[in-house]
Short mmCIF file of C-alpha atoms in Angstrom, two decimals:
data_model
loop_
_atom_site.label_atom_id
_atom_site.label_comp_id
_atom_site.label_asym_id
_atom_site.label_seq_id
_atom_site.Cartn_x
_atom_site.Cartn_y
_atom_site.Cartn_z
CA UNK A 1 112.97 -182.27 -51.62
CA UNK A 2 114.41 -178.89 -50.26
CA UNK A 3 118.28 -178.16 -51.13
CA UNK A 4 121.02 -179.90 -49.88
CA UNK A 5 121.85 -178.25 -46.03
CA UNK A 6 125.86 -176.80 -46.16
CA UNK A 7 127.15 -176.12 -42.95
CA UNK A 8 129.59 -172.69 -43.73
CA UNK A 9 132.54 -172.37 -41.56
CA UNK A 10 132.20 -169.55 -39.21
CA UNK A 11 135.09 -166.81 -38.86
CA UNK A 12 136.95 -167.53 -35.73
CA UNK A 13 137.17 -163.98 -34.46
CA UNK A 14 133.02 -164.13 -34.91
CA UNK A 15 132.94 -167.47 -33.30
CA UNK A 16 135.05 -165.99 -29.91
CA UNK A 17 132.85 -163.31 -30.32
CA UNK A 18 129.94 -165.18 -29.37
CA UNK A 19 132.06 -166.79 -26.23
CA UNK A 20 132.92 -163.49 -25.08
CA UNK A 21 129.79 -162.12 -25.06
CA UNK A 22 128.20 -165.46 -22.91
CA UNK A 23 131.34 -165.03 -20.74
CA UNK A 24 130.69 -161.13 -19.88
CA UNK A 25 126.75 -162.01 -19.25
CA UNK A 26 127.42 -164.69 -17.16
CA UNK A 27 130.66 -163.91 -14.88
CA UNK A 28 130.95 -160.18 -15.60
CA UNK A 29 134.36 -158.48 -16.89
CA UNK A 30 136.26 -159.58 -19.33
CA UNK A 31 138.07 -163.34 -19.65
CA UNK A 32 141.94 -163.56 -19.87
CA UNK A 33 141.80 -165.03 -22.89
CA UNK A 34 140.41 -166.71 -25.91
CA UNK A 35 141.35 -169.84 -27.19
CA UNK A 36 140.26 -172.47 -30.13
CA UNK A 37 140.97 -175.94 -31.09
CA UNK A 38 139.25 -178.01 -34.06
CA UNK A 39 137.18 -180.58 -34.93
CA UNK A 40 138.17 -183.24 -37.46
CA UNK A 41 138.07 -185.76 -39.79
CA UNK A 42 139.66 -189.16 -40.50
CA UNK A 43 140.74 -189.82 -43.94
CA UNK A 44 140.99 -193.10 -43.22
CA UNK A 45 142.18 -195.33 -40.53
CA UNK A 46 138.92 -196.26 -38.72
CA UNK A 47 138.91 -198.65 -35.20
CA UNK A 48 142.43 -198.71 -35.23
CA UNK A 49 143.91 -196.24 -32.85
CA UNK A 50 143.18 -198.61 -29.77
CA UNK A 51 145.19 -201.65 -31.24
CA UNK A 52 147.95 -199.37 -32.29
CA UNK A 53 147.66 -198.89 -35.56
CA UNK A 54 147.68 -196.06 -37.85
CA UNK A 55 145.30 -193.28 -38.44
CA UNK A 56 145.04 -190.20 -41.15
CA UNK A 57 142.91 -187.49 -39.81
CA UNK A 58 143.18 -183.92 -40.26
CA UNK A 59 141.83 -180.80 -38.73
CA UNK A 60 138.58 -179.36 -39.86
CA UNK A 61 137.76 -175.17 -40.73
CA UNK A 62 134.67 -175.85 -37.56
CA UNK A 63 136.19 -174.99 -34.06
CA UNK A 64 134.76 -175.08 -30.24
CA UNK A 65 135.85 -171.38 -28.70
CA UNK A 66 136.70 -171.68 -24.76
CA UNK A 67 136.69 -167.79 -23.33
CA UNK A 68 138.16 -168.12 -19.67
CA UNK A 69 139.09 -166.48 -16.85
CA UNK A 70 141.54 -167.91 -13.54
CA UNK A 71 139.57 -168.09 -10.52
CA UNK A 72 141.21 -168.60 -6.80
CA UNK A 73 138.77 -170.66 -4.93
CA UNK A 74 139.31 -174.03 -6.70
CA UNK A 75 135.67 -173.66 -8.19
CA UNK A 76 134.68 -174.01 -11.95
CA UNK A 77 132.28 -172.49 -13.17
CA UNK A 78 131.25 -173.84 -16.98
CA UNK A 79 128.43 -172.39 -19.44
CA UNK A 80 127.81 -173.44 -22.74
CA UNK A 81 125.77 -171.90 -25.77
CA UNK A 82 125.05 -175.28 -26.88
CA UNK A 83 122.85 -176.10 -24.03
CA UNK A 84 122.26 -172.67 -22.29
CA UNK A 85 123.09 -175.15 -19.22
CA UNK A 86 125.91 -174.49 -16.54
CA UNK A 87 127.95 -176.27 -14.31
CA UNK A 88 129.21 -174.89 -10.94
CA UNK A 89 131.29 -176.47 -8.15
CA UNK A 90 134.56 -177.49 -6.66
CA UNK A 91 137.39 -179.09 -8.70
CA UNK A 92 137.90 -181.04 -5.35
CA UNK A 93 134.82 -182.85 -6.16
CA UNK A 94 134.97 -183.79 -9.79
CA UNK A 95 135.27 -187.70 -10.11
CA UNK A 96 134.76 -190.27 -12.53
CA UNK A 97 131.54 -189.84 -13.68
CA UNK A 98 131.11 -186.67 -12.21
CA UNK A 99 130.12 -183.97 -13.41
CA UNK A 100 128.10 -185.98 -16.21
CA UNK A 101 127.69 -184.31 -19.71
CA UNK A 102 129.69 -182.02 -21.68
CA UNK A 103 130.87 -180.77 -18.22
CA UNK A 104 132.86 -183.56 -17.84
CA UNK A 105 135.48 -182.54 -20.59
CA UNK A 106 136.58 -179.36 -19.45
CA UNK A 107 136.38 -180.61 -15.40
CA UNK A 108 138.13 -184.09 -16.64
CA UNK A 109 141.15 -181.87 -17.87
CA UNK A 110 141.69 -179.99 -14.84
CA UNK A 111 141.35 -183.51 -12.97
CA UNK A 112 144.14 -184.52 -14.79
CA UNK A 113 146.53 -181.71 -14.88
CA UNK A 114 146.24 -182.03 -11.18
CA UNK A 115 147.00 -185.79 -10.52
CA UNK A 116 149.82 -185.38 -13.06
CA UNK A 117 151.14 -182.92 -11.07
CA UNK A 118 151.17 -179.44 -13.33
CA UNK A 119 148.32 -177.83 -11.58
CA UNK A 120 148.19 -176.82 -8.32
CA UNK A 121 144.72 -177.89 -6.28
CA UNK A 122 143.45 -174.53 -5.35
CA UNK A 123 143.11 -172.78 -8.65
CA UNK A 124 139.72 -172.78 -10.75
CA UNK A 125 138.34 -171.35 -13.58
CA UNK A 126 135.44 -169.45 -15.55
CA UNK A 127 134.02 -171.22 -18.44
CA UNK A 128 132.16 -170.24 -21.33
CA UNK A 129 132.43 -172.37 -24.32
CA UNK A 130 130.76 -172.00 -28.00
CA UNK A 131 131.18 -174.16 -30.54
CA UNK A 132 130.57 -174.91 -34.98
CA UNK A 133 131.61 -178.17 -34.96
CA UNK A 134 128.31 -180.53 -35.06
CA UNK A 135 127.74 -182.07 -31.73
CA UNK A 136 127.35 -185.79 -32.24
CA UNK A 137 128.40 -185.80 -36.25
CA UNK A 138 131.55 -188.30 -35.54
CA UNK A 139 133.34 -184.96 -36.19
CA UNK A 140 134.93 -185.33 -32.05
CA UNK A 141 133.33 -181.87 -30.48
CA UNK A 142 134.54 -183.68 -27.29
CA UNK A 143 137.89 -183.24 -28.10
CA UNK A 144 137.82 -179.76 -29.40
CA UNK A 145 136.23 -178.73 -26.31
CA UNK A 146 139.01 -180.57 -23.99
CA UNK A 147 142.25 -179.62 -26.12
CA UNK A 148 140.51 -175.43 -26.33
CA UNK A 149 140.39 -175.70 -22.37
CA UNK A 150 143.66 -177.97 -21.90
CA UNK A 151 145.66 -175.34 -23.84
CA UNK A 152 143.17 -172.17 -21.97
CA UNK A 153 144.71 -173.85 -19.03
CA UNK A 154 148.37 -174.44 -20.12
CA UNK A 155 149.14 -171.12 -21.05
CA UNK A 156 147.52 -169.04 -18.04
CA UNK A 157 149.48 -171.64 -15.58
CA UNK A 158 152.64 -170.79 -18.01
CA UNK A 159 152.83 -174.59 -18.68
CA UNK A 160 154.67 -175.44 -21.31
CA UNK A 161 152.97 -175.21 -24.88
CA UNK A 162 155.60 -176.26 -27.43
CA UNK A 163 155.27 -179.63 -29.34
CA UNK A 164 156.61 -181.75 -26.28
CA UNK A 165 154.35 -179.18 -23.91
CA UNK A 166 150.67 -180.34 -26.47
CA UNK A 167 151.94 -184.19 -26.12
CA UNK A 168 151.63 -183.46 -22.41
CA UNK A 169 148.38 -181.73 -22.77
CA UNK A 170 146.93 -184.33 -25.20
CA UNK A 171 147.59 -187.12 -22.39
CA UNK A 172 145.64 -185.32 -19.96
CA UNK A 173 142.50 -184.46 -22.38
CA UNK A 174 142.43 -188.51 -22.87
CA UNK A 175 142.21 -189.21 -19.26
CA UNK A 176 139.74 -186.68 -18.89
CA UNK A 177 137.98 -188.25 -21.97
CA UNK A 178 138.65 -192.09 -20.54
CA UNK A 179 138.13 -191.49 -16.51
CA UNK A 180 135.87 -188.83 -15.98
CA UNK A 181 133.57 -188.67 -19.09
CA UNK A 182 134.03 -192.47 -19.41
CA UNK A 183 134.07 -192.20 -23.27
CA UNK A 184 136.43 -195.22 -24.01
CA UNK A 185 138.22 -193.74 -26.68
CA UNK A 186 141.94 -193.68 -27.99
CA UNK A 187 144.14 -190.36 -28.43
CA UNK A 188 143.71 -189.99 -32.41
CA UNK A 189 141.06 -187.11 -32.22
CA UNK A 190 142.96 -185.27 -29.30
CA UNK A 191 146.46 -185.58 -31.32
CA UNK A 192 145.21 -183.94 -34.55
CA UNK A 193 142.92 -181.44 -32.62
CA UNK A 194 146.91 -179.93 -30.76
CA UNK A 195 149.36 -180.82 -33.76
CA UNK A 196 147.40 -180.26 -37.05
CA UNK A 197 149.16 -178.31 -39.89
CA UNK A 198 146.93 -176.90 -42.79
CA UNK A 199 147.14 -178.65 -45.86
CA UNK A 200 147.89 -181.78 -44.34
CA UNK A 201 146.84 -184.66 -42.74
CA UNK A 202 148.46 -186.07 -39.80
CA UNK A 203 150.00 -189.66 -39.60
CA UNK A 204 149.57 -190.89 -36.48
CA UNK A 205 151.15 -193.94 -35.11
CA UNK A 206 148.96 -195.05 -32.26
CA UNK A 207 151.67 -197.74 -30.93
CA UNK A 208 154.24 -195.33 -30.23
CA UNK A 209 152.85 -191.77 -30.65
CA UNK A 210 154.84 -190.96 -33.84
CA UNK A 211 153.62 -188.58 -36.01
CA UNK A 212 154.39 -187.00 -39.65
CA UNK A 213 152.19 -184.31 -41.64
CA UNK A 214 151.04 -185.61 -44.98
CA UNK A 215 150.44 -183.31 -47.64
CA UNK A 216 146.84 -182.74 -48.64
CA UNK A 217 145.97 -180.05 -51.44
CA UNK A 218 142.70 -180.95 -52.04
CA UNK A 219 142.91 -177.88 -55.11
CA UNK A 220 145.83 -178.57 -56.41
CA UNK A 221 144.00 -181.74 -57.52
CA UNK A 222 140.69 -180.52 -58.57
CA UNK A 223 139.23 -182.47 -56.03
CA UNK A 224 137.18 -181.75 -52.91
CA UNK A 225 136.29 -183.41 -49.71
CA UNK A 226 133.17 -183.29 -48.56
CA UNK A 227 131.78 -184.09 -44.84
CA UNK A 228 128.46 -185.93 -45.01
CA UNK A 229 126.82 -185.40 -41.36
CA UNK A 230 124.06 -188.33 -42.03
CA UNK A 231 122.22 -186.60 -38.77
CA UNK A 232 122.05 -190.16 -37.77
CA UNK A 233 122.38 -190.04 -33.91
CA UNK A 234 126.19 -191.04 -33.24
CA UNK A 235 125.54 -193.92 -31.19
CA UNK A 236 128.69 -195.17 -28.93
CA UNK A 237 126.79 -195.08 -25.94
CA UNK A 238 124.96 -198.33 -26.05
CA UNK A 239 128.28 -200.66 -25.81
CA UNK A 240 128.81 -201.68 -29.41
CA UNK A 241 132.30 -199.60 -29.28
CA UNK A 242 133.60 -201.14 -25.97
CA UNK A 243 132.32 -204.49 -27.08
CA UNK A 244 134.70 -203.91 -30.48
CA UNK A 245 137.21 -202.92 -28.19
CA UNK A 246 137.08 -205.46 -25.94
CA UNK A 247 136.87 -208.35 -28.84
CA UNK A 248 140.20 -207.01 -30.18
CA UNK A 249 141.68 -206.93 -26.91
CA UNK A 250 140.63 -210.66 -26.63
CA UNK A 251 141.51 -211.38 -30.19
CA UNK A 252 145.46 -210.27 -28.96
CA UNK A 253 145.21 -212.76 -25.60
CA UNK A 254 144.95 -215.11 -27.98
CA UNK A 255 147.09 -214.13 -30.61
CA UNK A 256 149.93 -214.14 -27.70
CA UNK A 257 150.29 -209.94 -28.89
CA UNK A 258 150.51 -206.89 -26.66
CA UNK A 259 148.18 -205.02 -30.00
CA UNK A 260 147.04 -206.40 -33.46
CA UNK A 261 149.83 -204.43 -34.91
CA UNK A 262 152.41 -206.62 -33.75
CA UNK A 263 150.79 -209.60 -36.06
CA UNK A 264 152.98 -210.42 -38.48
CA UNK A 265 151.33 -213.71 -40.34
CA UNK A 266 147.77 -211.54 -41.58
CA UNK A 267 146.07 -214.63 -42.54
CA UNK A 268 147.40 -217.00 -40.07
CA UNK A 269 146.41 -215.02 -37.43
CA UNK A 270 142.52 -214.36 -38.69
CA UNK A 271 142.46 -218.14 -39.31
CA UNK A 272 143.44 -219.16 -35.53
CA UNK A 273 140.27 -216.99 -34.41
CA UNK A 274 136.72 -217.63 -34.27
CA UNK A 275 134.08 -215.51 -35.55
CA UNK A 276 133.11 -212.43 -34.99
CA UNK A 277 137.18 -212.26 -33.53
CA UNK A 278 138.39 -213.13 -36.89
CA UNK A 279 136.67 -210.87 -39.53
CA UNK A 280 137.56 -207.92 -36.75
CA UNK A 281 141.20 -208.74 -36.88
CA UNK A 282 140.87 -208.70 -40.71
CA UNK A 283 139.17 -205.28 -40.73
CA UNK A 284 142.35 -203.83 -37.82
CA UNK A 285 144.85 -205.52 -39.86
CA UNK A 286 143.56 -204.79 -43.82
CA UNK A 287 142.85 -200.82 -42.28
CA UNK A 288 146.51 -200.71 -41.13
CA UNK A 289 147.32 -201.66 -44.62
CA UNK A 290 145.25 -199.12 -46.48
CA UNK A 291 146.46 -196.02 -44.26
CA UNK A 292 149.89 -197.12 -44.94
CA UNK A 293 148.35 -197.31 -48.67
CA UNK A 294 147.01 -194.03 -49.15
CA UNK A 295 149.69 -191.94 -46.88
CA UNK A 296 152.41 -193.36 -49.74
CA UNK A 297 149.97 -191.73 -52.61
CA UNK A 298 149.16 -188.22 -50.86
CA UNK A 299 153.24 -187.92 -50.58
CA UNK A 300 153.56 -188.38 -54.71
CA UNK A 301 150.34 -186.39 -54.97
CA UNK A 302 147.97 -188.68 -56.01
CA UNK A 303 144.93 -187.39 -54.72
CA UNK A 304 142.26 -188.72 -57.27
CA UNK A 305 144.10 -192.01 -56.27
CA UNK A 306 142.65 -192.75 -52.91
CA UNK A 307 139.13 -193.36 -53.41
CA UNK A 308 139.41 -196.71 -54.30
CA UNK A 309 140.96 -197.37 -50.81
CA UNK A 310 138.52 -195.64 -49.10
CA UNK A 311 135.81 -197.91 -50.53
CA UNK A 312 137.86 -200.65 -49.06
CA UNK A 313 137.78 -199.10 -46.21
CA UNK A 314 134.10 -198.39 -45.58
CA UNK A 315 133.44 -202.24 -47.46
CA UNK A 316 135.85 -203.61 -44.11
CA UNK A 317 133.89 -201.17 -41.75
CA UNK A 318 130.13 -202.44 -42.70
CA UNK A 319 130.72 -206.40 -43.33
CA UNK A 320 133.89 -207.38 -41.15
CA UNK A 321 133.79 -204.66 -38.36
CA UNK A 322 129.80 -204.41 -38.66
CA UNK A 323 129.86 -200.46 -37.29
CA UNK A 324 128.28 -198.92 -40.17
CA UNK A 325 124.58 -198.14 -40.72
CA UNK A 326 121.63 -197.56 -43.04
CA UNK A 327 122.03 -193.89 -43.33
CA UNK A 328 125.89 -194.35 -43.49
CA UNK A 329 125.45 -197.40 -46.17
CA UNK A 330 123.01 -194.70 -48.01
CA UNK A 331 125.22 -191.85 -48.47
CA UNK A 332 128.33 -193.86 -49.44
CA UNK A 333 125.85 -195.80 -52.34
CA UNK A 334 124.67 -192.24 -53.18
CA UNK A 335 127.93 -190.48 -53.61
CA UNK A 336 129.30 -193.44 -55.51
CA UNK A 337 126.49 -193.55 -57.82
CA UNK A 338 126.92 -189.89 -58.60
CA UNK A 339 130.52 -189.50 -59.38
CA UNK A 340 132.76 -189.43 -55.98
CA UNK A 341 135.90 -190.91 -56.63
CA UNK A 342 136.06 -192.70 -53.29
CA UNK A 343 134.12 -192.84 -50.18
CA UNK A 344 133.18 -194.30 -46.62
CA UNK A 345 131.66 -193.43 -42.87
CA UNK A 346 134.28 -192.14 -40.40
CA UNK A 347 134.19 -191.68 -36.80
CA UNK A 348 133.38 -194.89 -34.58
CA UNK A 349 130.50 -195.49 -36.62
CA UNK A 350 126.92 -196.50 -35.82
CA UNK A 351 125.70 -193.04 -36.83
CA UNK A 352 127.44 -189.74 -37.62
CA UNK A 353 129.34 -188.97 -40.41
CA UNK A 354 130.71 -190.07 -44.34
CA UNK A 355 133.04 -189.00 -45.99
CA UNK A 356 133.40 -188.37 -50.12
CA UNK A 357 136.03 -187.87 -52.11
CA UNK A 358 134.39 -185.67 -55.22
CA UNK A 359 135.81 -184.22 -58.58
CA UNK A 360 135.17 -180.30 -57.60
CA UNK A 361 132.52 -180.47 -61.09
CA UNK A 362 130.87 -182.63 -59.15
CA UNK A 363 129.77 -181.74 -56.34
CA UNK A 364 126.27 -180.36 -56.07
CA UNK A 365 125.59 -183.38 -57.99
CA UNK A 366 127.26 -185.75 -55.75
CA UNK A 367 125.21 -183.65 -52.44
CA UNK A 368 122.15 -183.74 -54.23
CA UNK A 369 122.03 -187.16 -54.98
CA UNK A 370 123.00 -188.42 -51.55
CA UNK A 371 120.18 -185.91 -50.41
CA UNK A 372 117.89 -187.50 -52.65
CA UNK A 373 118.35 -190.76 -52.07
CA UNK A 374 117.74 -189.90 -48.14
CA UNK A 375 114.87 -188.15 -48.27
CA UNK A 376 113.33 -191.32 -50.48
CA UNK A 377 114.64 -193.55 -47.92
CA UNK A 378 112.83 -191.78 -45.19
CA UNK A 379 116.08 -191.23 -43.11
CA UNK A 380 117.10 -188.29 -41.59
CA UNK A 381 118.26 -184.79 -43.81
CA UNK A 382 122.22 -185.05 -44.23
CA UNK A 383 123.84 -181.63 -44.24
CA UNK A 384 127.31 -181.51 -45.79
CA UNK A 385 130.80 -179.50 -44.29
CA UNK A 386 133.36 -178.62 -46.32
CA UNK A 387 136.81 -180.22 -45.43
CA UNK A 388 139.40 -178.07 -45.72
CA UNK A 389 142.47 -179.65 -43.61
CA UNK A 390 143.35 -176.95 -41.21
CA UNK A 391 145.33 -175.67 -38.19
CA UNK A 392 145.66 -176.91 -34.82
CA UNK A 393 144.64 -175.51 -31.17
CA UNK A 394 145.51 -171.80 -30.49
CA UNK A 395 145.07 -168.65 -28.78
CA UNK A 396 142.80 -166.13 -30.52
#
């Protein structure tokens, strides 16, 4: 077995470097302007956004660069170094749906600027977009790459950027995420990408759009994070996340409740449902719980406290949610059996990304192990990201 893969965060100035340069190769001249926006994690808080609940994520040290220029034709014009492909055409035209791809997130947010009314319909823009953050980890590229180009677009239109001017800006990268892309996802990954603080996490309350930074010192507690990218393809594509969605949805018809927050009787309420509605009530309604659970430690500083909630967590996720997966399953067992205090998958699930909550002594043991057991397994070689909760979109 080779050694464990790390992923090293790239300097950001290095990182709009390489934008730059694909912007001057492909338009000529120099863009207006720079800008950056993270991926992230979720601490915990897992397939509960959409039945508004609450979430714990926090911005990642891995960031999508947009380098853009204003156009006045109406036209974008998108390039990416992820694909070396390009996307060129009106904004008239864009559609849900259309353009398909990774094109869809920066033409989605224009789309909706416009039908909210804060963009006028004949300007357009040059594209070129580079990003560290692992395309298909769990680790929400998409959203980096819509709140980068949002706020690109924000500040050369002099809309407002302030906290009230992101809220605006994280409703349009949604729609552009929901009706163009038709990714049917809720607004947690878009909120942390535009308010993140470093050293915190972000609380998140998905029912009314409240939020509150948590404290996270991750050092002050002689404890690390670390990102497990499983390199298991992040599978949302095939249904299984709308047909969650939809079941807890249903599961509130018939609960007589506008979300599964609003449930006030826990075990009444997974008794009056039938299976599989019942045990993914219990997961919505025992996750709701446990972010509520581990927020409360991380403000008395109880780090090393968390893991055993995060267990719970990924436990709910695999047997009453069913959204985990072998290589998910493996490097949770592996990290476990090597010394992490805590850990579970994040992300929707089906592929992508763990999470582990190590003793900093134990780290290369806890990697290597989860390596190991992998590469015995047959499955795919995990490569690890360091989690360092950090700052929010921005200008370079």
């Amino acid at each position: 077995m080779s050694a464990p893969q790390w992923v090293t965060p790239v300097d950001p100035d290095a990182v709009a470097g390489t934008a730059e340069a694909m912007f001057r190769s492909t338009f000529g001249g120099a863009a207006d302007g720079v800008w950056t926006a993270p991926g992230r994690v979720n601490l915990i808080g897992e397939h509960v956004d959409y039945a508004g609940g609450l979430v714990l994520p926090f911005a990642l040290p891995y960031v999508t660069v947009v380098a853009v220029r204003v156009r006045d034709d109406g036209i974008l014009h998108a390039v990416s170094t992820h694909t070396g492909e390009s996307w060129h055409g009106p904004l008239d035209d864009v559609a849900p749906g259309h353009p398909a791809g990774w094109a869809a997130y920066v033409a989605g947010v224009v789309w909706a600027l416009r039908r909210s009314g804060h963009l006028t319909a004949g300007t357009g823009f040059d594209v070129a977009v580079h990003s560290t953050v692992p395309v298909g980890s769990g680790l929400s590229s998409s959203a980096a790459l819509e709140c980068a180009f949002a706020l690109a677009v924000a500040d050369l239109a002099g809309l407002p950027t302030d906290d009230s001017g992101r809220r605006q800006l994280i409703t349009a990268s949604i729609l552009a995420e929901n009706e163009i892309a038709g990714a049917s996802t809720g607004g947690m990954d878009q909120s942390v990408a535009m308010l993140a603080r470093p050293g915190h996490a972000l609380l998140l309350d998905c029912r009314g759009g409240a939020t509150r930074h948590v404290p996270l010192d991750f050092d002050a507690a002689g404890a690390r994070l670390v990102v497990i990218d499983t390199n298991a393809p992040h599978r949302l594509v095939d249904g299984q996340y709308g047909n969650r969605r939809a079941t807890v949805e249903k599961a509130c018809a018939d609960l007589g409740v506008a979300t599964l927050r609003d449930v006030v009787d826990v075990d009444a309420a997974v008794a009056a449902l039938s299976s599989p509605a019942a045990a993914r009530t219990r997961h919505v309604l025992g996750e709701i719980r446990r972010v509520t659970e581990v927020a409360d430690l991380l403000d008395r500083g109880r780090i090393t406290d968390i893991g055993d909630a995060l267990n719970r967590s990924h436990a709910s996720l695999r047997d009453d949610y069913e959204v985990s997966s072998v290589e998910l399953d493996s490097a949770v067992e592996a990290a476990l059996e090597a010394g992490a205090w805590g850990a579970r998958m994040t992300g929707g699930g089906f592929g992508g990304s763990a999470i582990a909550l190590v003793p900093a002594d134990r780290i290369d043991a806890v990697v290597e192990n989860v390596a190991r057991r992998a590469d015995t397994a047959g499955l795919p070689v995990p490569q690890f990201l360091h989690a360092e909760p950090s700052g929010s979109a921005h200008r370079l």
